[in-house]
Amino acid sequence: MSYLRFEKALMTNLQESLPKEVLRTNRSGAYSCTTIVDCNIRKYHGLLVVPIPELDEDNHVLLSSLDVTVIQHGAEFNLGLHKYQGNHFSPNGHKYIKEFDCDTVPTTIYRVGGVLLKKEVLFQHYEDRILLKYTLLDAHSSTTLRFRPFLAFRSVREFTHENGYANRDYSEVDNGIKTCMYPGYPELYMQFNKKNEFVFQPDWYRGVEYPKEQERGYYFNEDLYVPGYFEMNIRKGESIVFSASTSEIKSSKLKKMFDEEKKIRSPRDNFFHCLINAAHQFHLEDKVSGETYLLAGYPWFKVRARDTFIALPGLTLGIEEHDYFEKVMDTAAKGIMDFIEGRPLSVKIYEMDKPDVLLWAIWSLQQFAYDLGRDIFLKKYKELARAIIDFYLENRHPYVKFMENGLLCVEGGDQTPMTWMNSVSGGRPVIPRNGYIVEVNALWYNALCFCAELAEYNEDEEARAKLAGFAERCKVSFGSTFLNQCGYLFDYVDGEKVDWSVRPNMLFPVAFDYSPLTNEQQKNILDMVTRELLTPKGLRSLSPKSDGYRPIYAGPQSQRDLAYHQGTAWPWLFGFYAKACLKLYKQSRLSFLERQMVGFEDEMTQHCVGTISELYDGNPPFKSRGAISFAANVAEILEASQLLEKYRL
């Protein structure tokens, strides 16, 4: 039995199957994404979605979908599925699906009378090429396949509509055609591994709808251009491979290419392997510079600095991919030094200037040091860590001031989001965190202690004494500033203003290796987090008992912005929760944490198959929301899984 397998009863029930999405990436920024029944429900969906840096920073949908029709004895059976106006689905190809599984590559089995047809989908690594392989498993008479491509040639943030400007011209290439709808776009090459007939029959399919965009309060209707169709016969046992790409390929290579690419795909036959596969989907190698990054998520996130440093250890060290950690960190280090030295960033990483970002970088480096050893760390990253610490101590950060009491004070947080709680409404932060912010100073204390430890290991007594002195001053001030009479931590303290909200940020000084709190204080905080914030999908961003609790992330953008960090549950926080539990209670909390992990394994077959969504509603049934795959979530659940495994031994 396949781990990620869905049978006919579910596939033919659109209420159950439409919310389940499937994502494939090429590790260079391009992706393919749709639902398990091949019905696009987002403007971000498409069979071939690629970055076009010559145009802008967005991804662009070139090939939206490919409808396949099975023809026998003159009867046509279209296997496609689209949603049109008036809640009308056509041509209802999902009713022919016998089963779908995604253990190695997304595979759909169709049964049309006596015809049994298998479709497999694969995205070639590091190339903008999607490959689809169709194998006729069984047929009792001559069979013809017709392939009808639906073209968009638009940004993922826009829609296309019938117009007189679209170029209808095409040219024949090796067993296919190439075409380009608009200037500035690359040619789209559509080729097969065998000879076929292309029938030029241009038309617009009008009124295609995307219900996920409607649900999110956006425009949701577009028209798609179909230039015609390809047609060819297929014999029982024969395979036909289709390629859609921005470059031409020798068609005789397609079948061998598909088979070789499939061989190197990692299986998704259990929870852990699903997470590893999902981790690889965030890999991003710039084709021009060769620099290596981590995308923050799919389908709309770019490379964000904070997400990179939070996710990097779990996505690499946790699965023994140390080389990739070093490649990403080496790219990020260029951006860090550009920022520290006041230069424009030479790398494509966003939000490097936020107050906590460089401290998360040190936390990430700390995990590297503990995993590979202090000697390797000192050789590779000692100067980078020292530069970051000095940057804060010398008050050169534009939004942070190092205070006499040893704490870091954030400035401007009442006007601009400064932390991971970064939602904005009406141009202002929904959560205006300013002054002394709890996780910023937890990160600061942890960084000072870690760097002091390294100085001691490196026998640099002067540096050790200096850093240890700063850490001690920070420790004393941390408790007196944040600890309140109820036994938990203020979220931030801004002059006379203190935030009593119960938020998960108080967990970080418990979870980090170095804590400015006593064991008893840490246990009190962990108990509060467990009672008020823990859900089966992570930690709530706000307690239901706190003012402003909005647990449902739904509706138009304005409503979602207000709910984004006001009660929604975030899986990546569970990774730190697990670390805190095991740090304080060891094996006695092991079975409890294992039960909590069940909620994340359930997600492998729910929203986006084999990965974890961005966030979840804070109230039952804890529905998945936001981006369909989120790097920090996958990373921290991977880390939690590995940590639990170590404690089982």
XYZ file of C-alpha atoms in Angstrom, residues 27-550:
524
model
C 15.274 23.675 -7.556
C 15.920 26.724 -9.744
C 12.756 28.651 -8.950
C 10.332 27.033 -11.410
C 7.487 24.821 -10.285
C 4.427 22.849 -11.331
C 1.365 22.932 -9.091
C -2.253 21.897 -9.345
C -4.734 19.666 -7.498
C -4.662 15.880 -7.410
C -7.503 15.880 -9.986
C -5.605 18.323 -12.272
C -8.082 21.165 -11.780
C -6.359 24.491 -11.179
C -7.992 26.355 -8.283
C -5.444 29.174 -7.823
C -4.006 31.788 -10.148
C -0.644 30.433 -8.948
C -1.407 26.977 -10.360
C 0.056 25.811 -13.626
C 1.786 22.917 -15.308
C 4.847 25.037 -16.123
C 5.451 28.110 -13.948
C 8.862 29.754 -14.352
C 10.753 32.863 -13.240
C 11.520 35.304 -16.055
C 14.068 37.731 -14.562
C 14.174 39.723 -17.806
C 10.565 40.769 -17.124
C 10.283 41.081 -13.340
C 10.752 39.215 -10.064
C 7.523 37.216 -10.366
C 6.973 33.682 -11.539
C 4.973 33.321 -14.748
C 2.450 30.703 -15.833
C 3.310 29.623 -19.367
C 1.430 26.331 -19.670
C -1.638 26.326 -17.450
C -2.767 22.754 -18.126
C -2.861 19.957 -20.670
C -6.166 18.232 -21.415
C -5.903 14.680 -22.713
C -8.685 13.005 -24.646
C -8.920 9.250 -25.181
C -10.497 8.340 -28.537
C -11.806 4.885 -29.430
C -14.216 4.002 -32.275
C -14.844 7.712 -32.790
C -15.969 8.233 -29.179
C -14.071 10.911 -27.219
C -13.415 10.886 -23.477
C -11.762 14.079 -22.193
C -9.772 13.542 -18.986
C -9.386 17.260 -18.217
C -11.143 19.295 -15.529
C -11.726 23.048 -15.251
C -14.045 25.176 -13.156
C -16.146 27.679 -15.060
C -18.680 30.333 -14.110
C -21.739 29.253 -12.197
C -19.933 26.496 -10.296
C -19.781 24.479 -13.512
C -17.042 21.873 -13.893
C -16.081 20.591 -17.318
C -15.201 18.219 -18.883
C -15.371 16.158 -15.650
C -12.357 13.995 -16.374
C -12.033 13.218 -12.672
C -14.822 10.648 -12.976
C -12.427 8.430 -14.965
C -9.716 8.433 -12.283
C -9.181 4.991 -10.799
C -6.443 6.001 -8.324
C -3.711 8.544 -7.631
C -0.471 8.124 -5.727
C 2.490 10.371 -5.109
C 5.095 8.102 -3.522
C 7.769 8.709 -6.171
C 6.208 10.963 -8.807
C 2.552 12.049 -9.074
C 0.848 9.147 -10.848
C -2.769 8.960 -11.981
C -4.483 5.849 -13.330
C -7.512 6.489 -15.589
C -10.055 3.868 -16.612
C -12.205 4.633 -19.655
C -14.189 1.533 -20.536
C -11.580 -1.054 -21.481
C -8.791 1.548 -21.560
C -6.384 1.792 -18.636
C -4.081 4.803 -18.965
C -1.307 5.828 -16.558
C -0.007 9.389 -16.325
C 3.217 10.304 -14.483
C 4.459 13.868 -13.914
C 8.060 14.900 -13.326
C 9.917 18.221 -13.232
C 13.486 18.015 -14.517
C 15.984 19.231 -11.920
C 17.578 22.616 -12.661
C 15.776 22.942 -16.007
C 12.539 24.730 -16.875
C 11.061 21.523 -18.246
C 8.001 19.568 -17.142
C 7.713 15.981 -18.372
C 4.515 13.939 -18.555
C 4.597 10.248 -19.396
C 1.454 8.477 -20.589
C 1.448 4.664 -20.672
C -1.396 2.652 -22.148
C -1.652 -0.204 -19.653
C -4.594 -1.899 -21.314
C -6.861 -1.471 -24.341
C -8.958 -3.850 -26.416
C -9.009 -1.818 -29.635
C -7.055 0.905 -31.426
C -6.618 4.007 -29.270
C -5.793 7.626 -30.092
C -4.702 10.340 -27.660
C -5.404 14.024 -28.216
C -3.474 16.647 -26.225
C -4.887 20.165 -25.927
C -2.567 22.733 -24.209
C -4.049 25.689 -22.294
C -1.685 28.670 -22.406
C -1.592 31.685 -20.067
C 1.727 33.575 -20.509
C 1.134 35.801 -17.495
C 2.481 36.628 -14.055
C 1.166 34.550 -11.169
C -0.195 37.813 -9.760
C -2.270 38.641 -12.831
C -4.892 37.149 -15.138
C -5.118 36.805 -18.899
C -8.185 37.527 -20.999
C -9.142 37.150 -24.624
C -7.471 39.889 -26.628
C -6.289 40.771 -30.098
C -2.660 41.249 -29.073
C -1.805 37.633 -28.345
C 0.465 36.168 -30.985
C -1.064 33.072 -32.585
C 1.946 32.182 -34.701
C 3.804 28.957 -34.106
C 6.708 27.083 -35.632
C 7.233 23.391 -35.974
C 10.106 21.849 -34.043
C 11.227 18.260 -33.519
C 7.950 16.355 -32.905
C 6.150 19.446 -31.684
C 5.770 23.203 -31.896
C 7.077 26.366 -30.282
C 5.021 29.464 -29.639
C 5.144 32.735 -27.685
C 2.050 34.769 -26.919
C 3.623 38.098 -25.932
C 6.893 40.022 -26.434
C 9.434 39.604 -23.636
C 8.389 36.026 -22.883
C 10.488 33.015 -23.834
C 9.311 30.562 -26.466
C 7.309 27.640 -25.108
C 8.433 24.359 -26.661
C 5.868 21.544 -26.599
C 7.309 18.264 -27.866
C 6.612 14.526 -27.823
C 8.918 11.558 -28.084
C 7.064 10.285 -31.167
C 5.706 11.688 -34.386
C 2.326 13.383 -34.070
C -0.064 15.622 -35.929
C -0.608 19.168 -34.696
C -3.961 20.632 -35.705
C -3.975 24.446 -35.564
C -7.362 25.336 -34.076
C -6.903 28.571 -32.070
C -9.561 29.422 -29.518
C -10.050 31.061 -26.138
C -11.626 29.117 -23.295
C -13.509 31.813 -21.429
C -14.539 32.165 -17.816
C -12.105 29.799 -16.117
C -12.432 30.356 -12.363
C -10.082 29.906 -9.413
C -12.117 29.336 -6.230
C -9.131 29.798 -3.891
C -8.724 33.354 -5.159
C -12.436 33.977 -4.705
C -12.195 32.645 -1.161
C -9.289 35.048 -0.489
C -11.266 38.054 -1.734
C -9.391 38.482 -5.013
C -10.466 38.590 -8.646
C -10.769 34.980 -9.798
C -11.761 34.761 -13.476
C -9.676 34.480 -16.635
C -9.594 33.210 -20.227
C -7.017 30.725 -21.478
C -5.705 30.404 -25.016
C -5.623 27.024 -26.772
C -3.630 27.076 -30.047
C -4.928 23.681 -31.192
C -4.206 20.069 -30.370
C -1.711 17.260 -30.888
C -2.961 13.834 -31.894
C -1.325 10.411 -32.184
C -2.083 6.724 -31.894
C -0.851 4.692 -28.928
C -0.458 0.925 -28.639
C -1.045 -1.226 -25.574
C 2.117 -1.141 -23.449
C 3.469 1.947 -25.239
C 4.558 5.119 -23.430
C 4.350 8.641 -24.807
C 6.391 11.404 -23.146
C 5.367 15.051 -23.444
C 7.771 17.910 -22.688
C 6.933 21.555 -22.093
C 9.976 23.779 -21.749
C 11.578 27.112 -22.511
C 14.214 25.329 -24.600
C 14.131 22.729 -27.346
C 15.276 19.172 -26.784
C 15.931 16.273 -29.131
C 12.659 14.382 -28.841
C 14.327 10.960 -29.051
C 15.908 11.674 -25.639
C 12.655 12.302 -23.805
C 11.793 8.780 -22.710
C 15.312 8.047 -21.471
C 15.430 11.429 -19.722
C 12.141 10.734 -17.931
C 13.263 7.298 -16.773
C 16.644 8.576 -15.540
C 15.098 11.510 -13.688
C 12.553 9.213 -12.059
C 15.309 6.917 -10.782
C 16.919 9.693 -8.735
C 13.671 10.803 -7.093
C 13.587 10.108 -3.359
C 10.593 8.041 -2.200
C 7.800 9.538 -0.120
C 6.835 6.272 1.502
C 6.643 7.526 5.090
C 6.302 10.740 7.090
C 10.028 11.381 7.421
C 10.728 10.827 3.718
C 7.887 13.186 2.822
C 9.522 15.900 4.914
C 12.909 15.290 3.270
C 11.325 15.536 -0.172
C 9.554 18.739 0.862
C 12.847 20.125 2.214
C 14.488 19.691 -1.190
C 11.703 21.644 -2.883
C 12.874 24.848 -1.177
C 16.325 24.560 -2.761
C 17.090 27.382 -5.157
C 20.182 27.667 -7.306
C 20.499 30.872 -9.294
C 21.220 29.922 -12.901
C 23.234 33.077 -13.576
C 25.297 33.603 -10.420
C 25.360 30.001 -9.245
C 24.497 31.215 -5.735
C 22.459 28.933 -3.484
C 19.364 29.961 -1.524
C 16.340 28.657 0.348
C 12.910 29.817 -0.735
C 10.652 30.726 2.185
C 7.703 28.844 0.690
C 5.442 28.114 -2.269
C 3.781 29.379 -4.293
C 4.347 33.109 -3.645
C 7.268 33.547 -1.239
C 10.731 34.772 -2.189
C 14.018 34.288 -0.328
C 13.593 35.992 3.058
C 16.502 36.355 5.459
C 14.758 35.429 8.714
C 13.079 32.389 7.165
C 16.405 31.278 5.715
C 18.193 31.278 9.062
C 15.312 29.666 10.968
C 14.796 26.934 8.368
C 18.388 26.262 7.317
C 19.490 23.898 10.136
C 16.390 21.718 9.936
C 16.384 21.528 6.139
C 20.072 20.573 5.947
C 21.828 19.548 9.174
C 18.822 17.549 10.341
C 19.087 15.309 7.271
C 22.894 15.284 7.047
C 23.138 17.647 4.085
C 25.914 19.780 5.537
C 27.251 20.851 2.156
C 23.981 22.548 1.305
C 24.022 24.371 4.645
C 27.440 25.790 3.784
C 26.383 26.806 0.279
C 23.317 28.681 1.544
C 25.215 30.239 4.453
C 28.053 31.331 2.179
C 25.523 33.134 -0.025
C 23.797 34.643 2.995
C 27.140 35.707 4.491
C 27.711 37.961 1.476
C 24.387 39.662 2.190
C 25.149 39.925 5.915
C 28.490 41.613 5.286
C 26.964 43.913 2.662
C 24.394 45.031 5.234
C 26.910 45.384 8.072
C 29.272 47.416 5.906
C 26.545 49.634 4.469
C 26.604 48.365 0.874
C 23.628 47.474 -1.329
C 22.981 43.743 -1.063
C 24.754 41.760 -3.766
C 22.518 38.715 -3.220
C 18.794 38.165 -3.719
C 17.757 37.988 -0.074
C 14.994 40.180 1.316
C 14.513 41.777 4.765
C 18.109 41.482 5.962
C 17.700 44.714 7.931
C 15.156 43.487 10.495
C 16.406 43.646 14.119
C 16.372 39.912 14.857
C 17.625 38.583 11.518
C 21.380 38.583 12.196
C 20.747 37.041 15.608
C 18.844 34.224 13.914
C 21.908 33.864 11.682
C 24.053 33.265 14.763
C 21.497 30.779 16.085
C 21.711 28.945 12.757
C 25.523 28.957 12.904
C 25.306 27.670 16.471
C 23.451 24.580 15.246
C 26.181 24.064 12.647
C 28.882 24.284 15.331
C 27.150 21.741 17.546
C 26.549 19.391 14.624
C 29.942 19.515 12.893
C 32.179 20.629 15.735
C 33.623 23.883 16.983
C 36.881 23.525 15.049
C 35.129 23.521 11.691
C 32.918 26.395 12.805
C 35.847 28.532 13.928
C 37.631 27.923 10.647
C 34.649 28.879 8.492
C 32.418 31.269 10.416
C 34.285 32.768 13.381
C 34.797 36.127 11.668
C 31.189 36.300 10.510
C 29.847 35.691 14.032
C 32.257 38.248 15.494
C 31.219 40.841 12.884
C 27.546 40.363 13.777
C 28.119 40.710 17.529
C 30.263 43.831 17.062
C 27.604 45.301 14.754
C 25.102 45.283 17.622
C 27.568 46.251 20.350
C 28.765 49.248 18.357
C 25.189 50.444 17.739
C 25.490 50.338 13.956
C 22.161 48.598 13.338
C 19.635 51.151 11.988
C 16.743 49.825 14.083
C 18.429 48.535 17.231
C 20.151 50.234 20.145
C 22.429 48.403 22.581
C 21.497 49.710 26.010
C 23.525 50.151 29.184
C 21.474 47.433 30.872
C 22.763 44.913 28.321
C 19.491 44.538 26.390
C 18.701 45.432 22.789
C 16.033 48.074 22.226
C 14.162 48.068 18.903
C 13.248 51.442 17.441
C 10.527 52.126 14.878
C 8.483 48.983 15.545
C 5.373 51.070 16.123
C 5.578 52.299 12.502
C 7.085 49.310 10.657
C 6.924 45.572 11.425
C 10.267 44.544 12.913
C 9.773 40.892 13.895
C 8.277 37.729 12.435
C 4.856 39.050 13.506
C 4.892 41.336 10.487
C 1.294 41.731 9.275
C 0.210 45.219 8.216
C -3.233 46.806 7.990
C -3.817 50.291 6.641
C -0.075 50.799 6.314
C 0.562 50.198 10.031
C 1.668 47.072 11.921
C -1.204 44.997 13.276
C 1.081 44.138 16.208
C 3.292 47.222 16.774
C 6.097 45.601 18.785
C 8.647 48.181 19.870
C 11.254 48.727 22.577
C 12.486 45.640 24.435
C 11.133 42.639 22.501
C 11.270 39.291 24.253
C 12.590 36.978 21.497
C 15.042 39.581 20.210
C 16.684 39.705 23.619
C 16.474 35.938 24.060
C 18.351 35.623 20.767
C 20.831 38.266 21.930
C 21.577 36.521 25.219
C 21.939 33.178 23.444
C 24.312 34.720 20.876
C 26.501 36.356 23.556
C 26.794 33.115 25.535
C 27.515 31.039 22.440
C 30.238 33.399 21.227
C 31.732 33.523 24.745
C 31.803 29.713 24.748
C 33.612 29.732 21.386
C 36.127 32.290 22.645
C 36.840 30.078 25.641
C 37.239 27.057 23.357
C 39.564 29.124 21.177
C 41.529 30.169 24.300
C 40.768 33.845 23.720
C 40.356 34.897 27.353
C 39.968 38.595 26.617
C 37.057 38.033 24.211
C 35.487 35.455 26.523
C 35.534 37.796 29.506
C 34.111 40.671 27.472
C 31.266 38.630 26.006
C 30.511 36.859 29.300
C 30.251 40.250 30.997
C 27.744 41.490 28.451
C 25.797 38.232 28.767
C 25.599 38.519 32.551
C 24.359 42.093 32.335
C 21.739 40.980 29.760
C 20.650 38.081 31.974
C 19.980 40.267 35.001
C 18.066 42.845 32.966
C 16.098 40.223 31.044
C 14.406 38.835 34.140
C 13.675 42.230 35.690
C 12.301 43.573 32.397
C 10.189 40.722 31.032
C 9.174 38.487 33.933
C 5.783 39.498 35.348
C 4.001 38.620 38.579
C 1.860 36.017 36.776
C 4.934 33.913 36.064
C 5.227 34.413 32.325
C 6.983 36.982 30.098
C 5.775 40.264 28.664
C 5.812 40.128 24.870
C 7.486 43.523 24.703
C 8.207 46.441 26.997
C 8.209 49.922 25.497
C 8.898 52.494 28.204
C 5.896 52.476 30.518
C 3.935 50.338 28.055
C 4.015 46.575 28.605
C 2.236 43.924 26.533
C 0.553 41.292 28.700
C -0.555 39.236 25.688
C 0.206 35.537 26.005
C 2.202 34.811 22.864
C 4.617 32.047 21.818
C 7.578 34.439 21.717
C 8.098 33.796 25.437
C 9.004 30.201 24.517
C 12.292 31.094 22.800
C 14.280 31.861 25.978
C 13.161 28.438 27.198
C 14.004 26.552 24.002
C 17.398 28.103 23.248
C 20.567 26.420 24.524
C 21.333 29.413 26.717
C 18.499 30.852 28.778
C 18.560 33.919 31.062
C 15.846 32.257 33.193
C 15.969 29.742 36.021
C 14.649 26.219 35.500
C 11.581 26.973 37.596
C 10.816 30.106 35.575
C 11.248 28.159 32.336
C 8.857 25.440 33.509
C 6.215 28.007 34.452
C 6.442 29.540 30.989
C 6.304 26.160 29.262
C 3.214 25.241 31.303
C 1.515 28.480 30.237
C 2.363 27.831 26.583
C 1.036 24.270 26.851
C -2.246 25.361 28.426
C -3.060 28.302 26.203
C -1.141 28.034 22.943
C -0.578 24.392 22.024
C -2.741 22.904 19.235
C -2.415 19.772 17.065
C -0.939 21.992 14.324
C 1.583 24.033 16.282
C 1.432 26.967 18.668
C -1.162 29.708 18.523
C 0.230 33.164 17.907
C -2.045 34.503 20.665
C -3.916 32.954 23.573
C -7.726 32.708 23.321
C -7.779 34.500 26.690
C -5.942 37.549 25.322
C -7.604 40.577 23.766
C -7.842 40.578 19.985
C -7.944 36.800 19.522
C -8.849 36.034 15.879
